[in-house]
mmCIF file of C-alpha atoms in Angstrom:
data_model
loop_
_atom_site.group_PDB
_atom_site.id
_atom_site.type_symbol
_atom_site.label_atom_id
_atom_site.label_comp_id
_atom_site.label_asym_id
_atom_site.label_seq_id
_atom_site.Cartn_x
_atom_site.Cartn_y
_atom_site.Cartn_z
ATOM 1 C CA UNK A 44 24.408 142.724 182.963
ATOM 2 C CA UNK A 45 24.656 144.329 179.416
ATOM 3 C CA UNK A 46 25.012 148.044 179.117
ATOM 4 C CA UNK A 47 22.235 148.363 176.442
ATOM 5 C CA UNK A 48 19.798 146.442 179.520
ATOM 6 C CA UNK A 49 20.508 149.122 182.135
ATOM 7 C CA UNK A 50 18.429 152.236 182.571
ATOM 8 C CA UNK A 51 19.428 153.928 185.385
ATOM 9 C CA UNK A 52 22.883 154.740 187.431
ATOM 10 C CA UNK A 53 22.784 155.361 190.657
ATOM 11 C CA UNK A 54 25.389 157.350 192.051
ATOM 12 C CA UNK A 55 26.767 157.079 195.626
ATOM 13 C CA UNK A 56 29.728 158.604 197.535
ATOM 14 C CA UNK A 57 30.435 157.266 201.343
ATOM 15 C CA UNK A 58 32.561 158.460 203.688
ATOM 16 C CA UNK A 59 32.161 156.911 207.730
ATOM 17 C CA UNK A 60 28.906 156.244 207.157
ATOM 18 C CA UNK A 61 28.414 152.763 208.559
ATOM 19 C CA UNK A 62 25.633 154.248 211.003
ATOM 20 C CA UNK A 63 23.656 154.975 207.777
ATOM 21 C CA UNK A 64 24.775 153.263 204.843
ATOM 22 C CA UNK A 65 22.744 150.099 205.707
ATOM 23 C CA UNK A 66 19.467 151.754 205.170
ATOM 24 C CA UNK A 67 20.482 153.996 202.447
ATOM 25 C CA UNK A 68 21.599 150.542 200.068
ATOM 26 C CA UNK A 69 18.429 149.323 200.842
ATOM 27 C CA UNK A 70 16.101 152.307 199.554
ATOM 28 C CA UNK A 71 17.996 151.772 196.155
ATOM 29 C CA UNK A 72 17.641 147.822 195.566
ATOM 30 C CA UNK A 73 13.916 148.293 197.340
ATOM 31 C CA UNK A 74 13.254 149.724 194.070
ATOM 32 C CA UNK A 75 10.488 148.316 191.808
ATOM 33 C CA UNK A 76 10.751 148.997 188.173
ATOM 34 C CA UNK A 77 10.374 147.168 185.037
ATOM 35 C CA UNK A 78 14.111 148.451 183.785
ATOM 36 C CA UNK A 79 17.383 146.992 185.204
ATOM 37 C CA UNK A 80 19.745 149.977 187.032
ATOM 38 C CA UNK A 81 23.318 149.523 188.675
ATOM 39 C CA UNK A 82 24.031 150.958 192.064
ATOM 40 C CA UNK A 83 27.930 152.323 191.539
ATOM 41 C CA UNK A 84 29.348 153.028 194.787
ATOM 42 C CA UNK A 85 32.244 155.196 195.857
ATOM 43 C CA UNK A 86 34.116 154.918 198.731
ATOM 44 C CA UNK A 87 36.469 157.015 200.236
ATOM 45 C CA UNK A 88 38.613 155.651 202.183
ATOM 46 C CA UNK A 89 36.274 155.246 204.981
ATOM 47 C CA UNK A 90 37.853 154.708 208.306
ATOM 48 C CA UNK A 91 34.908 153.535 210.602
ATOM 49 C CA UNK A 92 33.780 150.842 208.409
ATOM 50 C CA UNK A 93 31.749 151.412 206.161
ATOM 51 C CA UNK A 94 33.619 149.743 203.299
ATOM 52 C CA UNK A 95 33.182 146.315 205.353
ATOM 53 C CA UNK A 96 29.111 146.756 204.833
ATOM 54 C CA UNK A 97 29.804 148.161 201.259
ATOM 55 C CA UNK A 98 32.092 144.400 200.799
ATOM 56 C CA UNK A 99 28.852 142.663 202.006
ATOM 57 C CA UNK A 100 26.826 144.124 200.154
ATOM 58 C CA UNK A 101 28.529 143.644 196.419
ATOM 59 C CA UNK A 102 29.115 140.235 197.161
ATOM 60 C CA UNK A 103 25.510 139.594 197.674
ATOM 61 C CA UNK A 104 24.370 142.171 194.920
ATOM 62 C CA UNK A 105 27.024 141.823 192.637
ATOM 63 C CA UNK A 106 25.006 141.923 189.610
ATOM 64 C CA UNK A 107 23.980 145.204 190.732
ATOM 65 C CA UNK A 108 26.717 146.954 193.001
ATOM 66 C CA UNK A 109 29.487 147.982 191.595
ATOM 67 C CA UNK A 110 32.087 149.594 194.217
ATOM 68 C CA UNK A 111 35.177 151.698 194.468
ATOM 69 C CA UNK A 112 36.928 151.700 197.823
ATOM 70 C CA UNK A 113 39.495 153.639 198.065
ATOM 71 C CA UNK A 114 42.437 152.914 200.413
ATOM 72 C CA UNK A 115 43.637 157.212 200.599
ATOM 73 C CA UNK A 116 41.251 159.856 200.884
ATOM 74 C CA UNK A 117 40.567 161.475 197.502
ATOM 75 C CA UNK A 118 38.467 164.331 198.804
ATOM 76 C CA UNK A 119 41.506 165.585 201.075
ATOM 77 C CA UNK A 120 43.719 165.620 197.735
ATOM 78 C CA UNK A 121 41.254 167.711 195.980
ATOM 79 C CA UNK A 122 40.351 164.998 193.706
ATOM 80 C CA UNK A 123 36.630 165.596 192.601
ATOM 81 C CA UNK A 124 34.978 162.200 193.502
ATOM 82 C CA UNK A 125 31.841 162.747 191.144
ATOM 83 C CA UNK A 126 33.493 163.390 187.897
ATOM 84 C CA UNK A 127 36.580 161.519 188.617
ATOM 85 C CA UNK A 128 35.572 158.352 189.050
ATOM 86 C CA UNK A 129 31.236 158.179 189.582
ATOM 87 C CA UNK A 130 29.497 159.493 186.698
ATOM 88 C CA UNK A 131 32.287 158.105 183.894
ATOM 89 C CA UNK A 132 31.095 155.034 184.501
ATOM 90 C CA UNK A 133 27.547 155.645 184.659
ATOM 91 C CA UNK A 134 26.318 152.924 181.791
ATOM 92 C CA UNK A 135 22.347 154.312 182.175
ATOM 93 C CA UNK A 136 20.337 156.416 180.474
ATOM 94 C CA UNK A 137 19.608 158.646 183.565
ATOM 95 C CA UNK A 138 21.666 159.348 186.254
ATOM 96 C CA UNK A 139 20.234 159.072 189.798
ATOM 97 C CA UNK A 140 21.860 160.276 193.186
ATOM 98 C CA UNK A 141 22.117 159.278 196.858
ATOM 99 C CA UNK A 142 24.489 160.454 199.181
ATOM 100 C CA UNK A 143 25.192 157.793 201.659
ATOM 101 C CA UNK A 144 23.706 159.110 204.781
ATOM 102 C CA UNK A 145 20.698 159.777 202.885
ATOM 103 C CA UNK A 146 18.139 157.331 202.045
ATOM 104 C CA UNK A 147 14.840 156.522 199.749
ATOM 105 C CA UNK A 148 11.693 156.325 200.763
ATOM 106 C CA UNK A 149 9.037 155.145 197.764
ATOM 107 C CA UNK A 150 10.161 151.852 196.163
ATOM 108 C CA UNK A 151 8.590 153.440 193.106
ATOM 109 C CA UNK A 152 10.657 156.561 193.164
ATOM 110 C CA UNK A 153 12.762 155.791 189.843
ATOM 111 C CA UNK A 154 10.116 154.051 187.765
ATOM 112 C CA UNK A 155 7.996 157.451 188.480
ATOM 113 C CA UNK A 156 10.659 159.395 187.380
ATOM 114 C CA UNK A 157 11.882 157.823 184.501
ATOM 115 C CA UNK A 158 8.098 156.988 183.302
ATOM 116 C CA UNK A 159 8.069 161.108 183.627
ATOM 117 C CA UNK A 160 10.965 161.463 181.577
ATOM 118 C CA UNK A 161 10.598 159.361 178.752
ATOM 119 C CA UNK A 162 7.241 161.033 178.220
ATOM 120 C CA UNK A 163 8.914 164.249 178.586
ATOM 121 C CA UNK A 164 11.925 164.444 176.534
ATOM 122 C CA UNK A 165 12.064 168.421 177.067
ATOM 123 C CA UNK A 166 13.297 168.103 180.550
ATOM 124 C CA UNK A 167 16.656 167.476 181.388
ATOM 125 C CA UNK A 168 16.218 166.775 184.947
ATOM 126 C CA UNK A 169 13.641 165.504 187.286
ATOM 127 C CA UNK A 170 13.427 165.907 191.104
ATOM 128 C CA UNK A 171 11.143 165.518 193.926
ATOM 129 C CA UNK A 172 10.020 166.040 197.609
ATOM 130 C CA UNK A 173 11.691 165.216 200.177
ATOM 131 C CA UNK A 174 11.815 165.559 203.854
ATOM 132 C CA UNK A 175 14.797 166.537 206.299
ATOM 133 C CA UNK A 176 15.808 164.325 209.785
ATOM 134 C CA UNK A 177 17.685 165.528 212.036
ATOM 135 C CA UNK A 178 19.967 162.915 213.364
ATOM 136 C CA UNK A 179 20.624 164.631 216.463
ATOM 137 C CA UNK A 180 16.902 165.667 217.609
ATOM 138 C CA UNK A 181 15.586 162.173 216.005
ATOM 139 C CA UNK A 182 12.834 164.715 214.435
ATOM 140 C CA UNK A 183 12.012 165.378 210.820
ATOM 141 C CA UNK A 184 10.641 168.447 208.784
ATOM 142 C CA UNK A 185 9.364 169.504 205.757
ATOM 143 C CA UNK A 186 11.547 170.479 202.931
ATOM 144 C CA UNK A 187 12.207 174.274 201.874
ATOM 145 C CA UNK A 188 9.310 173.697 199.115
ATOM 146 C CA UNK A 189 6.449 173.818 201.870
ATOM 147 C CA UNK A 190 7.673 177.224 202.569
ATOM 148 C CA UNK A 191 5.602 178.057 199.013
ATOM 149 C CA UNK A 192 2.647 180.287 199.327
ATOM 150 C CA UNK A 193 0.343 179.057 197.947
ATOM 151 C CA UNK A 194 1.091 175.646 197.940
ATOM 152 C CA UNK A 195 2.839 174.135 195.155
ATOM 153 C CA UNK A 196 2.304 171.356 193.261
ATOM 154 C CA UNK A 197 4.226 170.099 190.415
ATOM 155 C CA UNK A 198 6.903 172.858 189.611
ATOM 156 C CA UNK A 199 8.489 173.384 186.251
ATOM 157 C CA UNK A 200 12.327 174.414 187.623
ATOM 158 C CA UNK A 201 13.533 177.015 185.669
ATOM 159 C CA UNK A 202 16.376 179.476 186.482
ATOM 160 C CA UNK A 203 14.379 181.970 188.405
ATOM 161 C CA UNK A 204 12.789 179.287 190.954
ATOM 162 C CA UNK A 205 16.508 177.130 191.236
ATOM 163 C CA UNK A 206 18.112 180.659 192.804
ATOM 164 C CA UNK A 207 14.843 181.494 194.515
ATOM 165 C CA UNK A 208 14.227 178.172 196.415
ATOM 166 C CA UNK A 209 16.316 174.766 197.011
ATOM 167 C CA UNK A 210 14.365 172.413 194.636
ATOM 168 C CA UNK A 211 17.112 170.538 193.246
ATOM 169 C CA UNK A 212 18.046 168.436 196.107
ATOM 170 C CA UNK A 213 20.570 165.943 194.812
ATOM 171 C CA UNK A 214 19.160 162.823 196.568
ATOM 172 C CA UNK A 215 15.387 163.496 194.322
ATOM 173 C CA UNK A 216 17.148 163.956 191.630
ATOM 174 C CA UNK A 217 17.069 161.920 188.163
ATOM 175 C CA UNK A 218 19.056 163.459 185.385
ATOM 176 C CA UNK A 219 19.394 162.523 181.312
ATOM 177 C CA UNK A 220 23.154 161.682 181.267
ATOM 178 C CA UNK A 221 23.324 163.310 177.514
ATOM 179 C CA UNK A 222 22.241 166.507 179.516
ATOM 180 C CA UNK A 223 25.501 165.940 181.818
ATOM 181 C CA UNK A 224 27.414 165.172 178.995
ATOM 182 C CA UNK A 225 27.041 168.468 177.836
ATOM 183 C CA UNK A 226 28.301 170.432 181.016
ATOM 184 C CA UNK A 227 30.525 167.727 182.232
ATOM 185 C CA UNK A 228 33.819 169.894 180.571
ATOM 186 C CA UNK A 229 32.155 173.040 182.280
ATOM 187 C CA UNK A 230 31.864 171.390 185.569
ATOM 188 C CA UNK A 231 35.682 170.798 185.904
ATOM 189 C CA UNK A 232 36.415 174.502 185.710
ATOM 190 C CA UNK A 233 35.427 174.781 189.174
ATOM 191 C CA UNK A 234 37.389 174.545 192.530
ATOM 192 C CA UNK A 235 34.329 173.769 195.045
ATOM 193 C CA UNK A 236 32.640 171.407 193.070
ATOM 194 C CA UNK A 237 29.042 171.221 195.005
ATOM 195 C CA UNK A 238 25.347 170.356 193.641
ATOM 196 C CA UNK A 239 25.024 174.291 192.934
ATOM 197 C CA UNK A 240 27.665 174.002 190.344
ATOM 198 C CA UNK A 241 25.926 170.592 188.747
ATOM 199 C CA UNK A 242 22.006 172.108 188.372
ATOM 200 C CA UNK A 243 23.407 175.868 187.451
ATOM 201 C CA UNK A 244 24.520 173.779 184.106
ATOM 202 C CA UNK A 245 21.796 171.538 183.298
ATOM 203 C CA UNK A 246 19.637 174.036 183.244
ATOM 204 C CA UNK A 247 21.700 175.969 180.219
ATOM 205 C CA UNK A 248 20.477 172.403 178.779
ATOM 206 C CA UNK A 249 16.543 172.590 179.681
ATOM 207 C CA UNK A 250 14.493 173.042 182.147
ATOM 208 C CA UNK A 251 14.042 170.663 185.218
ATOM 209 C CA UNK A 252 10.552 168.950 187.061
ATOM 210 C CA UNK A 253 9.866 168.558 190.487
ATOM 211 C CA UNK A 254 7.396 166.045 191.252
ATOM 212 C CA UNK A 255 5.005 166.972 194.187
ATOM 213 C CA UNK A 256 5.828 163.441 196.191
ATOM 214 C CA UNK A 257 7.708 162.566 199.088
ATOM 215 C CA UNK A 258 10.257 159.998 198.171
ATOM 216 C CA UNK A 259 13.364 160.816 200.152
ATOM 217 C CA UNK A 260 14.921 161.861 203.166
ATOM 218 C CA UNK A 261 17.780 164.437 203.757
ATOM 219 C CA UNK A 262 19.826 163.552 207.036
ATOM 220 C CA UNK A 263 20.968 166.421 208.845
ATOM 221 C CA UNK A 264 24.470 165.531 211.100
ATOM 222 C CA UNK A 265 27.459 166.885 212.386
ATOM 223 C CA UNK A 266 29.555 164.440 210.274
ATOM 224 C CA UNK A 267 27.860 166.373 207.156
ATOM 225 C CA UNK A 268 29.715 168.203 204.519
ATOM 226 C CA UNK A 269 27.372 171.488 205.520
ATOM 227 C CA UNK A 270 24.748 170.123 207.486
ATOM 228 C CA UNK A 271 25.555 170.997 210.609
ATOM 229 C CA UNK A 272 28.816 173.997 210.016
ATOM 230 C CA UNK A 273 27.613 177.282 212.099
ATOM 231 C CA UNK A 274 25.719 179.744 209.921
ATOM 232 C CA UNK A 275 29.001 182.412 208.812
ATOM 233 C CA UNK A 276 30.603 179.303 207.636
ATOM 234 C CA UNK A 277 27.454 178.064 205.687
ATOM 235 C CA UNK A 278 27.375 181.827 204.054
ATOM 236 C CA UNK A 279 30.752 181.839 203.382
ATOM 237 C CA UNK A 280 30.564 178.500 201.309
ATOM 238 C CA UNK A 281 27.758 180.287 199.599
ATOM 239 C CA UNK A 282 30.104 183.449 199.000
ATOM 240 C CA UNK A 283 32.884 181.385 197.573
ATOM 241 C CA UNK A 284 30.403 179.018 195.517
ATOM 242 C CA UNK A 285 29.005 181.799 193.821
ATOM 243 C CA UNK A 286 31.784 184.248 193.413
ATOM 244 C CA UNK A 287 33.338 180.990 192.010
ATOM 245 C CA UNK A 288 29.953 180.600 189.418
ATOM 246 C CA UNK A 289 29.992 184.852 188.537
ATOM 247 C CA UNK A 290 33.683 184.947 187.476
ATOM 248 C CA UNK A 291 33.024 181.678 185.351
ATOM 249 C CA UNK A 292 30.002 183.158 184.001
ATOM 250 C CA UNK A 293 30.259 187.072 183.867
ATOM 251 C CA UNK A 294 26.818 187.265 182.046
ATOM 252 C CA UNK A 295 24.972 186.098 183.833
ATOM 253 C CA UNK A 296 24.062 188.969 186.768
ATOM 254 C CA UNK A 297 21.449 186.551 189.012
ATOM 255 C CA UNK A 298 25.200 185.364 190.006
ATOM 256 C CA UNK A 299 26.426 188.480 190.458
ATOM 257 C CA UNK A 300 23.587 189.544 192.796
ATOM 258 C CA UNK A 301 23.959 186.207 194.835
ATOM 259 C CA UNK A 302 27.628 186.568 194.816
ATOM 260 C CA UNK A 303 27.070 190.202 196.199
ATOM 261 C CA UNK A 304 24.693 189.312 198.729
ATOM 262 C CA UNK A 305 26.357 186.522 199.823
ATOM 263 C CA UNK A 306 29.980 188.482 200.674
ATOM 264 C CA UNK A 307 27.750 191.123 202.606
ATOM 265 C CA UNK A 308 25.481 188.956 204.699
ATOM 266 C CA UNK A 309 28.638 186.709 205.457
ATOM 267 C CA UNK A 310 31.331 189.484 206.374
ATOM 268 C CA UNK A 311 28.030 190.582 208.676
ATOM 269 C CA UNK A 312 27.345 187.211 210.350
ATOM 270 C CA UNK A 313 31.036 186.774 210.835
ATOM 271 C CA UNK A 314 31.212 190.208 212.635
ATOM 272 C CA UNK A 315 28.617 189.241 215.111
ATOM 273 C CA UNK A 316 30.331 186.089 215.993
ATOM 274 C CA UNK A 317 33.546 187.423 216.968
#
């Protein structure tokens, strides 16, 4: 596959996530579009097997997977998986992303979104609806968008709605790679390194799109990064994300009230739970 032919990266990181991986790989190469995309695949040193799937699966799709499999755990080092070793070698246009224990739902999710984007060279990102499962109750619910009143639609994402609502999920999203190329020195300031950090900086580049269709789904699990943690450790992440984001950016005060906020509510929660 030439570079010039491919439109589209897809980025995904694994870790034990044989249980899911399976139908995850097969929302991305269920998609139909009339552009070629590569499926790059990271690894990380998975111990349950999930890199004996991910072997299977680039032998049979090797035109299209292209894996990293790591034999020690980067994460643990402090290594930062995404702009270490995914998006570097992104060879597309647009950069799409899907954890591996999340999965696709529309096989016309990227041809939608990059049919959007080329029409709409003012946006530097593109996301969409999506719904949440819970792995452990086997039940699903809507995403944090239906919460809306009254009812959205399509969304412009600016600044205001990104720190008043999660609309940037990282599995909808489709980003211009010269848009990531922009931030990508600004990104490596940072210690925590979540999607907070990634869609704070695109949108210093332009504004982002959410498309009002369901094309995804979010797994909650207790093997999740945050999924699952108790609620004081969930606001403490938040704390130390955007205390993290304030003293990087001392500008900009929407931090500095969400940094604030954060440390109270969290030193509160952690109180109760004592």
């Amino acid at each position: 596959m030439n570079e010039e032919q491919i439109l589209v990266s897809i980025n995904c990181i694994t870790y034990n996530h044989r249980e899911y991986i399976v139908q995850c790989l097969e929302g991305m190469l269920m998609q139909k579009t009339d552009f070629k995309f590569e499926i790059l695949i990271h690894d990380d040193a998975s111990t349950d097997g999930t890199d004996v799937v991910l072997r299977e699966y680039a032998e049979k799709y090797g035109d299209i997977i292209r894996p990293i499999l790591q034999t020690e755990n980067q994460y643990s080092k402090g290594v930062d998986i995404w702009n270490t070793y995914q998006f570097p070698r992104a060879r597309g246009k647009y950069i799409a992303i899907c954890e591996g224990d999340d999965y696709w739902t529309d096989p016309l999710k990227l041809q939608k979104q990059v049919d959007f984007m080329e029409k709409n060279g003012q946006y530097a990102f593109c996301c969409h609806r999506f719904s949440i499962f819970d792995q452990e109750l086997k039940s699903f619910n809507a995403d944090y968008i239906a919460s809306i009143d009254p009812p959205a639609g399509d969304l412009v994402i600016t600044k205001e709605l990104f720190f008043r609502i999660w609309v940037t999920h990282p599995l909808t999203a489709l980003i211009r790679k010269d848009c990531y190329n922009c931030i990508a020195r600004a990104l490596t300031k940072y210690r925590l390194q979540r999607d907070v950090h990634l869609f704070y900086h695109l949108l210093q580049t332009g504004n982002g799109f959410l498309l009002n269709e369901n094309m995804g789904v979010y797994r909650v699990h207790r093997g999740g990064i945050a999924s699952k943690k108790k609620e004081y450790e969930k606001l403490r992440t938040g704390y130390l994300i955007y205390k993290e984001l304030y003293l990087q950016n001392l500008t900009d005060f929407t931090l500095l009230k969400h940094y604030l906020y954060y440390g109270v509510v969290y030193r509160i929660t952690k109180m109760k739970n004592r």
